[in-house]
Each structure stands twice: as structure tokens, then as C-alpha cells.
């Protein structure tokens, strides 16, 4: 997590809040926002990858077409993956 003195002030925000380059989400560890975390029940998972497609933080990790886990540094606990899963293989649990 970014330390307080490393944080940028409002004067360093580009005019209009413009995002002037790609891939900036990697710099922000949105994982510190969460209250709930997704827990995947692999016995129910059918590897449809819908959670991977819908995750707004690209936090679902996939290897060779199968769910590998969740990147907790970037998962912000929004619960979209749990609500989109067609077989209810993801439960949101308190951190
Ligand atoms: S949406 Fe559910 S079933 Fe599909 S890959 Fe994710 S956890 Fe598995
Ligand atoms: S809870 Fe939200 S951010 Fe975390 S893996 Fe699921 S969809 Fe992604």
C-alpha cells in the first residue's frame, strides 16, 4: 500500500481527471479497499471464465484456461464475480 507521504496531492491530478497513459490500474492496490473477499469453491467451478471477464480490476487469475485464484492486492471486494457466477461457486466472506 502507498505510504501517506508518497501520495499525490490534488495539484498533481491532470486537468479534467484525464488518464494520460494505459496500464495505470497496476499502480493502485485497490485490494486495501475491501471489506469482503471472494472465495472460490473449485468443486463447483465450471471454468466458464465469466468472473474473469466481468471483474473490473482484472483480479481473477487464469492459467491455461482455468481459474487459478484471485489477486487480493487488486481485488476490491465489489462482489461482481460472485453475482455473475452461473453456478454460485464464489462466496463473499468478511475479510
Ligand atoms: S464464474 Fe464461477 S464457474 Fe465461471 S469461472 Fe468464475 S468461479 Fe468458475
Ligand atoms: S470481488 Fe470484484 S474486484 Fe474482486 S475479484 Fe470479484 S469482481 Fe474482481
XYZ file of N, CA and C and ligand atoms in Angstrom:
301
model
N 0.842 -1.191 0.000
C 0.000 0.000 0.000
C 0.886 1.253 0.000
N 0.391 2.286 -0.691
C 1.145 3.527 -0.797
C 1.196 4.253 0.551
N 2.403 4.714 0.961
C 2.538 5.439 2.215
C 2.003 6.857 2.046
N 1.573 7.450 3.186
C 0.942 8.777 3.145
C 1.802 9.808 2.450
N 3.123 9.835 2.723
C 3.928 10.891 2.123
C 4.232 10.643 0.639
N 3.946 9.404 0.134
C 4.127 9.120 -1.291
C 2.879 9.506 -2.097
N 1.769 9.754 -1.402
C 0.521 10.068 -2.096
C 0.616 11.415 -2.796
N -0.032 11.492 -3.954
C -0.009 12.728 -4.721
C -1.128 13.653 -4.245
N -0.879 14.930 -4.290
C -1.887 15.913 -3.924
C -2.790 16.216 -5.111
N -3.835 16.998 -4.859
C -4.792 17.292 -5.931
C -4.153 18.066 -7.075
N -3.058 18.811 -6.778
C -2.415 19.602 -7.835
C -1.711 18.719 -8.870
N -1.442 17.468 -8.494
C -0.769 16.581 -9.447
C -1.761 15.823 -10.335
N -3.067 16.033 -10.111
C -4.083 15.372 -10.942
C -4.166 16.104 -12.284
N -4.083 15.396 -13.421
C -4.161 16.070 -14.721
C -5.497 16.797 -14.883
N -5.498 17.875 -15.637
C -6.727 18.650 -15.862
C -7.833 17.748 -16.396
N -9.015 17.925 -15.822
C -10.160 17.132 -16.263
C -10.093 15.685 -15.791
N -9.152 15.375 -14.911
C -9.023 13.996 -14.428
C -8.628 13.030 -15.532
N -7.989 13.565 -16.563
C -7.616 12.772 -17.737
C -6.629 11.656 -17.379
N -6.883 10.467 -17.881
C -5.920 9.365 -17.730
C -5.042 9.405 -18.969
N -3.780 9.824 -18.771
C -2.932 10.120 -19.930
C -2.053 8.966 -20.408
N -2.194 7.794 -19.769
C -1.467 6.616 -20.265
C -2.214 5.350 -19.845
N -1.883 4.256 -20.484
C -2.564 2.998 -20.191
C -1.886 2.238 -19.057
N -2.575 1.254 -18.518
C -2.000 0.349 -17.526
C -1.795 0.940 -16.145
N -2.420 2.092 -15.869
C -2.187 2.751 -14.583
C -2.838 2.025 -13.400
N -3.831 1.174 -13.679
C -4.518 0.475 -12.589
C -3.555 -0.385 -11.777
N -2.478 -0.843 -12.414
C -1.488 -1.677 -11.725
C -0.835 -0.937 -10.565
N -0.765 0.392 -10.687
C -0.104 1.197 -9.659
C -0.945 1.345 -8.392
N -2.242 1.045 -8.512
C -3.125 1.255 -7.372
C -3.565 -0.077 -6.782
N -3.193 -0.289 -5.542
C -3.556 -1.545 -4.901
C -4.939 -1.406 -4.282
N -5.940 -1.573 -5.144
C -7.335 -1.399 -4.730
C -7.765 -2.471 -3.732
N -6.910 -3.470 -3.531
C -7.216 -4.531 -2.563
C -7.403 -4.025 -1.148
N -6.826 -2.863 -0.856
C -6.950 -2.331 0.508
C -8.343 -1.752 0.771
N -9.159 -1.641 -0.276
C -10.498 -1.073 -0.107
C -11.482 -2.084 0.479
N -11.181 -3.377 0.304
C -12.258 -4.346 0.523
C -12.600 -4.653 1.988
N -13.886 -4.951 2.156
C -14.414 -5.409 3.431
C -14.716 -6.902 3.306
N -15.138 -7.286 2.082
C -15.430 -8.690 1.799
C -14.485 -9.200 0.718
N -14.140 -10.464 0.799
C -13.260 -11.053 -0.216
C -13.963 -12.241 -0.892
N -13.672 -12.456 -2.183
C -14.291 -13.597 -2.861
C -13.549 -14.897 -2.535
N -14.314 -15.925 -2.263
C -13.730 -17.251 -2.024
C -14.346 -18.194 -3.052
N -13.488 -18.823 -3.845
C -13.961 -19.687 -4.939
C -14.001 -21.138 -4.479
N -15.158 -21.756 -4.665
C -15.308 -23.190 -4.382
C -14.984 -23.924 -5.681
N -13.783 -24.457 -5.755
C -13.320 -25.089 -7.005
C -14.119 -26.345 -7.368
N -14.762 -26.960 -6.391
C -15.552 -28.156 -6.704
C -16.820 -27.785 -7.487
N -17.248 -26.532 -7.377
C -18.440 -26.084 -8.118
C -18.073 -25.388 -9.423
N -16.873 -24.817 -9.491
C -16.460 -24.003 -10.644
C -16.409 -24.830 -11.928
N -17.007 -24.291 -12.998
C -17.007 -24.968 -14.300
C -16.059 -24.263 -15.279
N -15.242 -23.351 -14.765
C -14.254 -22.596 -15.568
C -14.855 -21.913 -16.802
N -16.009 -21.298 -16.584
C -16.645 -20.581 -17.691
C -15.948 -19.237 -17.935
N -15.168 -18.778 -16.975
C -14.381 -17.530 -17.037
C -15.219 -16.249 -17.042
N -16.490 -16.363 -16.698
C -17.308 -15.145 -16.654
C -16.817 -14.190 -15.559
N -16.374 -14.740 -14.443
C -15.863 -13.873 -13.357
C -14.631 -13.108 -13.863
N -13.806 -13.747 -14.619
C -12.599 -13.127 -15.183
C -12.993 -12.001 -16.149
N -14.018 -12.251 -16.951
C -14.446 -11.242 -17.934
C -15.069 -10.017 -17.268
N -15.832 -10.253 -16.210
C -16.565 -9.150 -15.577
C -15.791 -8.414 -14.490
N -14.735 -8.990 -13.966
C -14.019 -8.330 -12.865
C -13.466 -6.975 -13.331
N -13.865 -5.889 -12.700
C -13.408 -4.564 -13.133
C -11.938 -4.284 -12.831
N -11.315 -5.133 -12.024
C -9.913 -4.902 -11.654
C -8.969 -5.964 -12.199
N -9.458 -6.790 -13.103
C -8.643 -7.894 -13.655
C -7.952 -8.671 -12.538
N -8.710 -8.905 -11.469
C -8.128 -9.557 -10.298
C -8.292 -11.079 -10.305
N -9.085 -11.589 -11.235
C -9.236 -13.041 -11.314
C -8.067 -13.582 -12.129
N -7.334 -14.504 -11.527
C -6.146 -15.048 -12.206
C -6.519 -16.344 -12.929
N -6.094 -16.404 -14.195
C -6.408 -17.564 -15.034
C -5.113 -18.139 -15.577
N -5.019 -19.450 -15.557
C -3.853 -20.116 -16.145
C -4.350 -21.275 -16.998
N -3.906 -21.294 -18.231
C -4.276 -22.340 -19.193
C -5.789 -22.564 -19.223
N -6.541 -21.461 -19.281
C -7.992 -21.539 -19.415
C -8.743 -21.931 -18.159
N -8.045 -21.965 -17.032
C -8.724 -22.335 -15.784
C -8.463 -21.291 -14.697
N -9.442 -21.156 -13.833
C -9.313 -20.211 -12.730
C -8.194 -20.667 -11.792
N -7.282 -19.728 -11.522
C -6.145 -20.057 -10.666
C -6.320 -19.468 -9.254
N -7.028 -18.362 -9.168
C -7.223 -17.716 -7.868
C -7.567 -16.246 -8.053
N -7.422 -15.502 -6.978
C -7.758 -14.072 -7.005
C -6.545 -13.271 -6.541
N -6.228 -12.227 -7.269
C -5.155 -11.308 -6.898
C -5.712 -10.362 -5.836
N -5.450 -10.671 -4.583
C -6.032 -9.900 -3.478
C -5.438 -8.494 -3.354
N -4.307 -8.230 -4.013
C -3.744 -6.875 -3.990
C -4.609 -5.909 -4.802
N -5.326 -6.473 -5.778
C -6.130 -5.618 -6.649
C -7.634 -5.857 -6.540
N -8.045 -6.994 -5.968
C -9.477 -7.238 -5.758
C -9.977 -6.250 -4.717
N -11.026 -5.494 -5.078
C -11.546 -4.500 -4.135
C -12.814 -4.979 -3.442
N -13.169 -6.237 -3.675
C -14.303 -6.828 -2.949
C -15.660 -6.353 -3.396
N -15.788 -6.014 -4.681
C -17.064 -5.471 -5.176
C -18.159 -6.531 -5.250
N -17.769 -7.797 -5.397
C -18.750 -8.881 -5.428
C -19.366 -9.153 -6.793
N -18.906 -8.481 -7.830
C -19.459 -8.708 -9.178
C -19.236 -10.165 -9.587
N -18.042 -10.683 -9.305
C -17.726 -12.076 -9.680
C -18.723 -13.041 -9.041
N -19.036 -12.810 -7.775
C -19.961 -13.700 -7.062
C -21.367 -13.603 -7.650
N -21.773 -12.390 -8.037
C -23.130 -12.245 -8.556
C -23.249 -12.767 -9.989
N -22.151 -12.768 -10.743
C -22.198 -13.192 -12.146
C -21.997 -14.704 -12.294
N -21.407 -15.349 -11.312
C -21.081 -16.784 -11.426
C -22.363 -17.613 -11.613
N -22.462 -18.352 -12.727
C -23.702 -19.084 -13.017
C -23.944 -20.287 -12.106
N -22.908 -20.763 -11.430
C -23.095 -21.949 -10.560
C -22.892 -21.605 -9.078
N -22.846 -20.317 -8.794
C -22.687 -19.829 -7.405
C -21.459 -20.457 -6.723
N -20.357 -20.448 -7.456
C -19.110 -21.023 -6.921
C -18.302 -20.007 -6.114
N -18.725 -18.736 -6.146
C -17.987 -17.700 -5.418
C -18.855 -17.137 -4.304
N -18.288 -17.141 -3.116
C -18.982 -16.533 -1.970
C -18.151 -15.376 -1.483
N -18.806 -14.327 -1.056
C -18.116 -13.189 -0.481
C -18.073 -13.394 1.034
N -16.844 -13.379 1.554
C -16.673 -13.562 3.001
C -16.002 -12.349 3.604
N -16.335 -12.074 4.841
C -15.737 -10.939 5.545
C -14.223 -11.127 5.628
N -13.502 -10.043 5.374
C -12.021 -10.091 5.411
C -11.522 -10.505 6.770
S -17.874 -17.524 -12.984
Fe -17.966 -19.174 -11.452
S -17.971 -21.050 -12.645
Fe -17.287 -19.417 -14.005
S -15.046 -19.490 -13.853
Fe -15.765 -17.986 -12.336
S -15.969 -19.177 -10.434
Fe -15.846 -20.639 -12.098
S -14.831 -9.050 -5.824
Fe -14.816 -7.590 -7.564
S -12.697 -6.940 -7.742
Fe -12.691 -8.817 -6.500
S -12.350 -10.486 -7.944
Fe -14.576 -10.254 -7.700
S -15.193 -8.880 -9.364
Fe -12.962 -8.685 -9.119
